[in-house]
Amino acid sequence: MPQPPFKRILLKLSGEVLMGEGGLSIDPAVTARVADEIAHAKGMGFDLCIVVGGGNIFRGMAGAARGMERATGDYMGMLATIMNALAVQNALEQIGVETRVQSAISMPSIAEPFIRRRAMRHLEKGRVVIFAAGVGSPFFTTDTGAALRAAEMNCDALFKGTSVDGVYDADPKLVPGAKRYETVTFSKVLSDNLRVMDASAVALCRDNNIPIVVFNIREQGNLAQVLAGSGTATIVQNEGE
């Protein structure tokens, strides 16, 4: 993978990344491994902010499909992201990485409110900032929240940690001959519905010229390798970049 000049990145993790083999929604051992990956990347000199999904605990759309009101389900999903953010914060601070959680839903006893200037100051001081509760409103995914925060924090790229090593032209788990892209344009992702992130998140990154780097976070050491330009990943970017 070519090494782009990234300095400040937003790392988007799915909630499922924190799950273990034993069925735990948040597995402390798995969360500690993810924290080690983040700490290693931080030690390489990158500014890091993080968004964690809540799918390991609750998905608003899944609740809506079972008859729950969509807005209520989405608010429950936002609360799940706060639980995940606190778990990652705890794991990072146990290994000496200063971390702050900022929530789009006000709950001052456990997290700071999202204040852009304060978040910027945390990054300037070398802290990791975890953004929780999405955008604070229903009907928006954590993908969209991640793209929005990446734009607000002037990030050079949005790194999407998944269970596959990039973007394919078909689901590699179902189609053995699926082709992996080294680079692909935002336009192709949207026109071919390649399912990198939801369409509004992809469009937001496109409009703000924020590349999306898709890589396998489950492979130990892969985050640092991709940041160094030596790992396997796909870069989604504007044409001509």
Coordinates of N, CA, C and O in Angstrom, one line a residue, residues 69-237:
E69 N -39.9 1.2 17.8 CA -39.8 2.5 17.1 C -38.3 2.8 16.8 O -37.4 2.6 17.6
R70 N -38.1 3.2 15.5 CA -36.7 3.4 15.1 C -35.9 4.4 15.9 O -34.8 4.2 16.3
A71 N -36.6 5.5 16.2 CA -35.9 6.5 17.0 C -35.5 6.0 18.4 O -34.3 6.2 18.9
T72 N -36.3 5.2 19.0 CA -36.0 4.7 20.4 C -34.9 3.7 20.2 O -33.9 3.7 21.0
G73 N -34.9 2.8 19.2 CA -33.8 1.9 18.9 C -32.5 2.6 18.7 O -31.5 2.1 19.2
D74 N -32.5 3.7 18.0 CA -31.3 4.4 17.7 C -30.7 5.0 19.0 O -29.5 5.0 19.2
Y75 N -31.6 5.5 19.8 CA -31.1 6.1 21.1 C -30.5 5.0 21.9 O -29.4 5.2 22.6
M76 N -31.1 3.8 21.9 CA -30.5 2.7 22.7 C -29.1 2.3 22.1 O -28.2 2.0 22.8
G77 N -29.0 2.4 20.8 CA -27.7 2.1 20.1 C -26.7 3.1 20.5 O -25.5 2.8 20.7
M78 N -27.1 4.4 20.6 CA -26.1 5.4 21.1 C -25.6 5.1 22.5 O -24.4 5.3 22.7
L79 N -26.5 4.7 23.4 CA -26.0 4.4 24.7 C -25.0 3.2 24.7 O -24.1 3.1 25.5
A80 N -25.3 2.3 23.7 CA -24.3 1.1 23.6 C -22.9 1.6 23.2 O -21.9 1.1 23.7
T81 N -22.9 2.7 22.3 CA -21.6 3.2 21.9 C -20.8 3.8 23.1 O -19.6 3.8 23.1
I82 N -21.6 4.4 24.0 CA -21.0 5.0 25.2 C -20.3 3.9 26.1 O -19.2 4.1 26.6
M83 N -21.0 2.8 26.2 CA -20.5 1.7 27.0 C -19.2 1.2 26.4 O -18.2 1.0 27.0
N84 N -19.2 1.1 25.0 CA -18.0 0.6 24.3 C -16.8 1.7 24.5 O -15.7 1.3 24.6
A85 N -17.2 2.9 24.4 CA -16.2 4.0 24.5 C -15.5 4.0 25.9 O -14.3 4.1 26.0
L86 N -16.3 3.7 26.9 CA -15.8 3.7 28.3 C -14.9 2.4 28.4 O -13.8 2.5 29.1
A87 N -15.2 1.3 27.8 CA -14.4 0.1 27.9 C -13.1 0.4 27.2 O -12.0 0.0 27.7
V88 N -13.1 1.0 26.0 CA -11.8 1.3 25.3 C -11.0 2.3 26.1 O -9.7 2.2 26.2
Q89 N -11.6 3.3 26.7 CA -10.9 4.3 27.5 C -10.2 3.6 28.7 O -9.0 3.8 29.0
N90 N -10.9 2.7 29.4 CA -10.4 2.0 30.5 C -9.1 1.2 30.1 O -8.1 1.2 30.8
A91 N -9.3 0.5 29.0 CA -8.2 -0.4 28.5 C -6.9 0.5 28.1 O -5.8 0.1 28.4
L92 N -7.2 1.6 27.5 CA -6.1 2.5 27.1 C -5.4 3.1 28.3 O -4.1 3.1 28.4
E93 N -6.2 3.5 29.3 CA -5.6 4.2 30.5 C -4.8 3.2 31.4 O -3.9 3.6 32.1
Q94 N -5.2 1.9 31.3 CA -4.5 0.9 32.0 C -3.1 0.7 31.5 O -2.2 0.2 32.2
I95 N -2.9 1.1 30.3 CA -1.5 0.9 29.7 C -0.9 2.3 29.5 O 0.1 2.5 28.7
G96 N -1.4 3.3 30.2 CA -0.7 4.6 30.3 C -1.0 5.6 29.2 O -0.3 6.6 29.0
V97 N -2.1 5.3 28.4 CA -2.5 6.3 27.3 C -3.6 7.2 27.8 O -4.7 6.7 28.1
E98 N -3.3 8.5 27.9 CA -4.3 9.5 28.3 C -5.4 9.5 27.3 O -5.2 9.7 26.1
T99 N -6.6 9.4 27.8 CA -7.8 9.3 26.9 C -9.0 10.1 27.5 O -9.2 10.1 28.7
R100 N -9.7 10.7 26.6 CA -10.9 11.4 27.0 C -12.1 10.9 26.1 O -11.9 10.7 24.9
V101 N -13.2 10.7 26.8 CA -14.5 10.3 26.1 C -15.4 11.6 26.0 O -15.6 12.2 27.0
Q102 N -15.8 11.9 24.8 CA -16.8 13.0 24.6 C -18.0 12.4 24.0 O -18.0 11.7 23.0
S103 N -19.2 12.7 24.6 CA -20.4 12.2 24.2 C -21.3 13.2 23.6 O -21.4 14.4 24.0
A104 N -22.0 12.9 22.5 CA -23.0 13.8 21.8 C -24.3 13.8 22.6 O -25.1 14.7 22.3
I105 N -24.5 12.9 23.6 CA -25.6 13.0 24.5 C -25.0 13.4 25.8 O -24.1 12.8 26.4
S106 N -25.6 14.4 26.4 CA -25.1 14.9 27.7 C -25.2 13.9 28.8 O -26.3 13.5 29.1
M107 N -24.1 13.5 29.4 CA -24.1 12.7 30.6 C -22.8 13.0 31.4 O -21.8 12.3 31.4
P108 N -22.8 14.2 32.0 CA -21.5 14.8 32.6 C -20.9 14.0 33.7 O -19.7 14.2 33.9
S109 N -21.6 13.1 34.3 CA -21.0 12.3 35.4 C -20.0 11.2 34.8 O -19.2 10.7 35.6
I110 N -20.1 10.9 33.5 CA -19.3 9.8 33.0 C -18.5 10.2 31.8 O -17.5 9.5 31.4
A111 N -18.8 11.3 31.1 CA -18.1 11.7 29.9 C -18.3 13.2 29.7 O -19.2 13.8 30.1
E112 N -17.3 13.8 29.0 CA -17.4 15.2 28.6 C -18.4 15.3 27.5 O -18.6 14.4 26.7
P113 N -19.1 16.5 27.4 CA -19.9 16.8 26.3 C -19.0 17.0 25.0 O -17.8 17.3 25.2
F114 N -19.5 16.8 23.8 CA -18.7 17.0 22.7 C -18.6 18.5 22.5 O -19.5 19.2 22.2
I115 N -17.3 19.0 22.6 CA -17.0 20.4 22.3 C -15.8 20.4 21.4 O -14.7 19.9 21.8
R116 N -15.9 20.8 20.2 CA -14.9 20.7 19.2 C -13.6 21.3 19.7 O -12.5 20.7 19.6
R117 N -13.6 22.5 20.2 CA -12.4 23.2 20.6 C -11.7 22.4 21.7 O -10.4 22.3 21.8
R118 N -12.5 21.8 22.7 CA -11.9 21.1 23.7 C -11.2 19.8 23.2 O -10.2 19.4 23.6
A119 N -11.9 19.2 22.3 CA -11.4 17.9 21.7 C -10.1 18.2 20.9 O -9.1 17.5 21.0
M120 N -10.0 19.4 20.2 CA -8.8 19.8 19.6 C -7.6 20.0 20.6 O -6.5 19.5 20.3
R121 N -8.0 20.6 21.7 CA -7.0 20.8 22.7 C -6.4 19.5 23.3 O -5.2 19.4 23.5
H122 N -7.3 18.5 23.5 CA -6.9 17.2 23.9 C -5.9 16.6 23.0 O -4.9 16.0 23.4
L123 N -6.2 16.7 21.7 CA -5.3 16.1 20.7 C -3.9 16.8 20.7 O -2.9 16.2 20.6
E124 N -4.0 18.2 20.8 CA -2.7 18.9 20.9 C -1.9 18.5 22.1 O -0.7 18.6 22.1
K125 N -2.5 18.1 23.2 CA -1.8 17.7 24.4 C -1.4 16.2 24.3 O -0.9 15.6 25.3
G126 N -1.7 15.5 23.2 CA -1.2 14.2 23.0 C -2.2 13.1 23.5 O -1.8 11.9 23.7
R127 N -3.4 13.5 23.8 CA -4.4 12.5 24.3 C -5.2 11.9 23.2 O -5.3 12.5 22.1
V128 N -5.7 10.7 23.4 CA -6.6 10.1 22.5 C -8.0 10.5 22.9 O -8.4 10.5 24.0
V129 N -8.8 10.9 21.9 CA -10.2 11.3 22.1 C -11.1 10.3 21.5 O -11.0 9.9 20.3
I130 N -12.1 9.8 22.3 CA -13.1 8.9 21.8 C -14.4 9.6 21.7 O -14.9 10.1 22.8
F131 N -15.0 9.6 20.6 CA -16.3 10.3 20.4 C -17.4 9.2 20.5 O -17.4 8.2 19.7
A132 N -18.4 9.4 21.4 CA -19.4 8.4 21.6 C -20.8 9.0 21.3 O -20.9 10.3 21.2
A133 N -21.8 8.2 21.2 CA -23.2 8.5 21.0 C -23.5 9.1 19.6 O -24.4 9.9 19.4
G134 N -22.7 8.7 18.6 CA -22.9 9.2 17.3 C -23.0 10.7 17.1 O -22.1 11.4 17.6
V135 N -24.0 11.1 16.4 CA -24.2 12.6 16.3 C -25.2 13.1 17.3 O -25.6 14.3 17.3
G136 N -25.7 12.2 18.1 CA -26.7 12.6 19.2 C -28.1 12.7 18.7 O -29.0 13.1 19.4
S137 N -28.4 12.2 17.5 CA -29.7 12.2 16.9 C -30.0 10.8 16.2 O -29.0 10.2 15.7
P138 N -31.2 10.4 16.3 CA -31.5 9.1 15.6 C -31.5 9.2 14.1 O -31.4 10.3 13.5
F139 N -31.5 8.1 13.4 CA -31.5 8.0 12.0 C -30.2 8.3 11.3 O -30.1 8.4 10.1
F140 N -29.1 8.4 12.1 CA -27.8 8.5 11.6 C -26.9 7.4 12.2 O -27.0 7.1 13.4
T141 N -26.1 6.8 11.3 CA -25.3 5.7 11.8 C -24.0 6.2 12.4 O -23.6 7.4 12.3
T142 N -23.2 5.3 13.1 CA -21.9 5.7 13.6 C -20.9 5.9 12.5 O -20.0 6.6 12.7
D143 N -21.2 5.3 11.3 CA -20.3 5.7 10.2 C -20.4 7.1 9.8 O -19.4 7.8 9.6
T144 N -21.7 7.6 9.8 CA -21.9 9.1 9.5 C -21.3 9.9 10.6 O -20.6 11.0 10.4
G145 N -21.5 9.5 11.9 CA -20.9 10.2 13.0 C -19.3 10.3 12.9 O -18.7 11.3 13.2
A146 N -18.7 9.2 12.4 CA -17.3 9.1 12.3 C -16.8 10.1 11.2 O -15.8 10.8 11.4
A147 N -17.5 10.1 10.1 CA -17.2 11.0 9.0 C -17.3 12.4 9.4 O -16.5 13.3 9.1
L148 N -18.4 12.7 10.1 CA -18.6 14.1 10.6 C -17.5 14.5 11.6 O -16.9 15.6 11.4
R149 N -17.1 13.7 12.5 CA -16.1 14.0 13.5 C -14.7 14.2 12.8 O -13.9 15.0 13.1
A150 N -14.5 13.3 11.8 CA -13.2 13.4 11.0 C -13.1 14.8 10.4 O -12.0 15.4 10.3
A151 N -14.2 15.3 9.8 CA -14.2 16.6 9.2 C -14.0 17.7 10.2 O -13.2 18.6 10.0
E152 N -14.7 17.6 11.3 CA -14.7 18.6 12.3 C -13.3 18.7 13.0 O -12.8 19.8 13.3
M153 N -12.6 17.6 13.1 CA -11.3 17.5 13.7 C -10.1 17.7 12.7 O -9.0 17.6 13.1
N154 N -10.5 18.0 11.5 CA -9.4 18.3 10.5 C -8.5 17.0 10.3 O -7.3 17.2 10.2
C155 N -9.1 15.9 10.3 CA -8.4 14.6 10.1 C -7.9 14.5 8.7 O -8.6 14.9 7.8
D156 N -6.7 13.9 8.6 CA -6.1 13.6 7.2 C -6.8 12.4 6.6 O -6.7 12.2 5.4
A157 N -7.3 11.5 7.4 CA -7.9 10.3 6.9 C -8.8 9.6 7.9 O -8.7 9.9 9.1
L158 N -9.8 8.8 7.4 CA -10.6 8.0 8.3 C -10.2 6.6 8.1 O -10.3 6.1 7.0
F159 N -9.8 5.9 9.1 CA -9.4 4.5 9.1 C -10.6 3.7 9.5 O -11.0 3.8 10.7
K160 N -11.0 2.8 8.7 CA -12.2 1.9 9.0 C -11.6 0.5 9.3 O -11.2 -0.2 8.4
G161 N -11.6 0.1 10.6 CA -11.2 -1.2 11.0 C -12.3 -2.2 10.9 O -13.3 -2.1 11.6
T162 N -12.1 -3.2 10.1 CA -13.1 -4.2 9.9 C -12.5 -5.6 10.0 O -11.4 -5.8 10.5
S163 N -13.3 -6.6 9.6 CA -12.8 -8.0 9.6 C -12.3 -8.5 8.3 O -12.0 -9.7 8.1
V164 N -12.2 -7.6 7.3 CA -11.6 -7.9 6.0 C -10.5 -6.9 5.7 O -10.4 -5.9 6.3
D165 N -9.6 -7.3 4.8 CA -8.4 -6.5 4.6 C -8.5 -5.5 3.5 O -7.5 -5.1 2.8
G166 N -9.7 -5.0 3.2 CA -9.9 -3.9 2.2 C -11.3 -4.0 1.6 O -12.2 -4.6 2.1
V167 N -11.4 -3.3 0.5 CA -12.7 -3.2 -0.3 C -12.6 -4.2 -1.4 O -11.6 -4.2 -2.2
Y168 N -13.6 -5.0 -1.6 CA -13.7 -6.0 -2.7 C -14.9 -5.7 -3.6 O -15.9 -5.0 -3.2
D169 N -14.9 -6.2 -4.8 CA -16.0 -6.0 -5.7 C -17.2 -6.9 -5.4 O -18.2 -6.8 -6.0
A170 N -17.0 -7.8 -4.5 CA -18.0 -8.7 -4.0 C -17.6 -9.2 -2.6 O -16.5 -9.0 -2.2
D171 N -18.6 -9.7 -1.8 CA -18.3 -10.2 -0.5 C -17.3 -11.3 -0.5 O -17.6 -12.4 -1.0
P172 N -16.0 -11.1 0.0 CA -15.0 -12.2 -0.1 C -15.3 -13.4 0.7 O -14.8 -14.5 0.5
K173 N -16.2 -13.2 1.7 CA -16.6 -14.4 2.5 C -17.6 -15.3 1.7 O -17.7 -16.5 2.1
L174 N -18.2 -14.7 0.7 CA -19.2 -15.5 -0.1 C -18.7 -15.8 -1.5 O -19.1 -16.8 -2.1
V175 N -17.8 -15.0 -2.0 CA -17.3 -15.1 -3.4 C -15.8 -15.3 -3.3 O -15.1 -14.4 -3.1
P176 N -15.3 -16.6 -3.5 CA -13.9 -16.8 -3.3 C -13.0 -16.0 -4.3 O -11.9 -15.7 -4.0
G177 N -13.5 -15.7 -5.5 CA -12.7 -15.0 -6.5 C -12.9 -13.5 -6.4 O -12.5 -12.8 -7.4
A178 N -13.4 -13.0 -5.4 CA -13.7 -11.5 -5.3 C -12.4 -10.8 -5.4 O -11.3 -11.2 -4.8
K179 N -12.4 -9.6 -6.1 CA -11.2 -8.8 -6.4 C -11.1 -7.7 -5.3 O -12.0 -7.0 -5.0
R180 N -9.9 -7.6 -4.7 CA -9.6 -6.5 -3.8 C -9.0 -5.4 -4.5 O -8.1 -5.5 -5.3
Y181 N -9.5 -4.2 -4.2 CA -9.0 -2.9 -4.7 C -7.8 -2.4 -3.9 O -7.9 -2.4 -2.6
E182 N -6.8 -2.0 -4.5 CA -5.7 -1.2 -3.8 C -6.2 0.2 -3.5 O -6.0 0.7 -2.4
T183 N -6.8 0.8 -4.5 CA -7.4 2.1 -4.4 C -8.7 2.1 -5.2 O -8.8 1.4 -6.1
V184 N -9.7 2.9 -4.7 CA -10.9 3.0 -5.4 C -11.5 4.4 -5.2 O -11.2 5.0 -4.1
T185 N -12.2 4.9 -6.1 CA -12.8 6.3 -5.9 C -14.1 6.3 -5.2 O -14.8 5.2 -5.1
F186 N -14.4 7.4 -4.5 CA -15.6 7.5 -3.8 C -16.8 7.3 -4.8 O -17.8 6.7 -4.4
S187 N -16.7 7.8 -6.0 CA -17.8 7.6 -7.0 C -18.1 6.2 -7.3 O -19.2 5.8 -7.3
K188 N -17.0 5.4 -7.4 CA -17.2 3.9 -7.7 C -17.9 3.2 -6.5 O -18.7 2.4 -6.6
V189 N -17.4 3.6 -5.3 CA -18.0 3.0 -4.1 C -19.5 3.3 -4.0 O -20.3 2.4 -3.7
L190 N -19.9 4.5 -4.3 CA -21.3 4.9 -4.3 C -22.1 4.3 -5.4 O -23.2 3.7 -5.2
S191 N -21.5 4.3 -6.7 CA -22.3 3.8 -7.8 C -22.4 2.3 -7.8 O -23.4 1.7 -8.2
D192 N -21.4 1.6 -7.3 CA -21.4 0.1 -7.2 C -21.9 -0.4 -5.9 O -21.9 -1.6 -5.7
N193 N -22.2 0.5 -5.0 CA -22.7 0.1 -3.7 C -21.8 -0.9 -3.0 O -22.2 -2.1 -2.6
L194 N -20.5 -0.6 -2.9 CA -19.5 -1.5 -2.4 C -19.5 -1.7 -0.9 O -18.7 -2.4 -0.3
R195 N -20.4 -1.0 -0.2 CA -20.6 -1.2 1.3 C -19.4 -1.0 2.1 O -19.1 -1.7 3.1
V196 N -18.6 0.1 1.8 CA -17.5 0.5 2.6 C -18.0 1.1 3.9 O -17.7 0.6 5.0
M197 N -18.9 2.1 3.8 CA -19.6 2.7 4.9 C -20.9 3.1 4.3 O -21.2 2.9 3.1
D198 N -21.8 3.7 5.1 CA -23.1 4.1 4.5 C -22.9 5.2 3.6 O -21.9 6.0 3.7
A199 N -23.8 5.4 2.7 CA -23.6 6.4 1.6 C -23.4 7.8 2.1 O -22.6 8.6 1.5
S200 N -24.1 8.2 3.1 CA -24.0 9.6 3.6 C -22.6 9.8 4.2 O -22.0 10.9 4.0
A201 N -22.0 8.8 4.8 CA -20.6 8.9 5.4 C -19.6 9.0 4.2 O -18.7 9.8 4.3
V202 N -19.8 8.2 3.2 CA -18.9 8.2 2.0 C -19.0 9.6 1.3 O -17.9 10.2 1.0
A203 N -20.2 10.1 1.2 CA -20.3 11.4 0.5 C -19.7 12.5 1.3 O -19.1 13.4 0.8
L204 N -19.9 12.4 2.6 CA -19.3 13.4 3.5 C -17.8 13.4 3.4 O -17.1 14.5 3.4
C205 N -17.2 12.3 3.4 CA -15.7 12.2 3.2 C -15.3 12.7 1.8 O -14.3 13.4 1.7
R206 N -16.0 12.3 0.8 CA -15.7 12.8 -0.5 C -15.8 14.3 -0.6 O -14.8 14.9 -1.1
D207 N -16.8 14.9 -0.1 CA -17.0 16.3 -0.2 C -15.9 17.1 0.6 O -15.6 18.3 0.3
N208 N -15.3 16.5 1.6 CA -14.3 17.1 2.5 C -12.9 16.6 2.2 O -12.0 16.9 2.9
N209 N -12.8 15.8 1.1 CA -11.5 15.2 0.6 C -10.8 14.5 1.8 O -9.6 14.7 2.0
I210 N -11.5 13.6 2.5 CA -10.9 12.8 3.6 C -10.9 11.3 3.1 O -11.9 10.7 3.0
P211 N -9.7 10.8 2.8 CA -9.6 9.4 2.3 C -10.1 8.5 3.4 O -9.9 8.7 4.6
I212 N -10.7 7.4 2.9 CA -11.1 6.3 3.8 C -10.2 5.1 3.6 O -10.0 4.7 2.5
V213 N -9.5 4.6 4.7 CA -8.6 3.5 4.6 C -9.2 2.3 5.3 O -9.5 2.4 6.5
V214 N -9.5 1.3 4.5 CA -10.2 0.1 5.0 C -9.2 -1.0 5.2 O -8.5 -1.4 4.3
F215 N -9.1 -1.6 6.4 CA -8.1 -2.6 6.7 C -8.7 -3.5 7.8 O -9.7 -3.3 8.4
N216 N -8.0 -4.6 8.0 CA -8.4 -5.7 9.0 C -7.8 -5.4 10.4 O -6.6 -5.5 10.6
I217 N -8.7 -4.9 11.3 CA -8.2 -4.6 12.6 C -8.0 -5.8 13.5 O -7.3 -5.8 14.5
R218 N -8.6 -7.0 13.0 CA -8.5 -8.2 13.8 C -7.1 -8.8 13.7 O -6.7 -9.7 14.5
E219 N -6.4 -8.5 12.7 CA -5.0 -9.0 12.5 C -4.0 -8.2 13.4 O -3.9 -7.0 13.2
Q220 N -3.4 -8.9 14.3 CA -2.5 -8.2 15.3 C -1.4 -7.5 14.6 O -0.7 -8.0 13.7
G221 N -1.2 -6.2 15.0 CA -0.2 -5.4 14.5 C -0.5 -4.7 13.2 O 0.3 -3.9 12.6
N222 N -1.7 -5.0 12.6 CA -2.0 -4.5 11.3 C -2.2 -3.0 11.3 O -1.9 -2.3 10.3
L223 N -2.8 -2.4 12.3 CA -3.0 -0.9 12.3 C -1.7 -0.2 12.2 O -1.6 0.7 11.3
A224 N -0.7 -0.6 12.9 CA 0.6 0.1 12.8 C 1.2 -0.1 11.5 O 1.8 0.8 10.9
Q225 N 1.1 -1.3 10.9 CA 1.6 -1.6 9.6 C 1.0 -0.7 8.5 O 1.6 -0.2 7.6
V226 N -0.4 -0.6 8.6 CA -1.1 0.2 7.6 C -0.7 1.7 7.7 O -0.5 2.4 6.7
L227 N -0.6 2.1 9.0 CA -0.2 3.5 9.2 C 1.2 3.8 8.6 O 1.5 4.9 8.1
A228 N 2.1 2.8 8.7 CA 3.4 2.9 8.2 C 3.5 2.7 6.7 O 4.6 2.9 6.1
G229 N 2.4 2.3 6.1 CA 2.4 2.2 4.6 C 2.8 0.8 4.1 O 2.9 0.6 2.9
S230 N 3.0 -0.2 5.1 CA 3.4 -1.5 4.7 C 2.4 -2.6 4.8 O 2.6 -3.7 4.4
G231 N 1.2 -2.2 5.3 CA 0.1 -3.2 5.5 C -0.7 -3.3 4.3 O -0.6 -2.6 3.3
T232 N -1.7 -4.2 4.4 CA -2.7 -4.5 3.4 C -4.0 -3.7 3.7 O -4.6 -3.9 4.7
A233 N -4.4 -2.9 2.7 CA -5.6 -2.0 2.9 C -6.0 -1.5 1.6 O -5.3 -1.6 0.6
T234 N -7.2 -0.9 1.6 CA -7.7 -0.2 0.4 C -7.9 1.3 0.8 O -8.5 1.6 1.8
I235 N -7.5 2.2 -0.1 CA -7.7 3.6 0.1 C -8.8 4.0 -0.8 O -8.8 3.8 -2.0
V236 N -9.9 4.6 -0.2 CA -11.0 5.2 -1.0 C -10.7 6.7 -1.0 O -10.5 7.4 0.0
Q237 N -10.6 7.3 -2.2 CA -10.2 8.7 -2.4 C -10.9 9.3 -3.6 O -11.5 8.6 -4.4

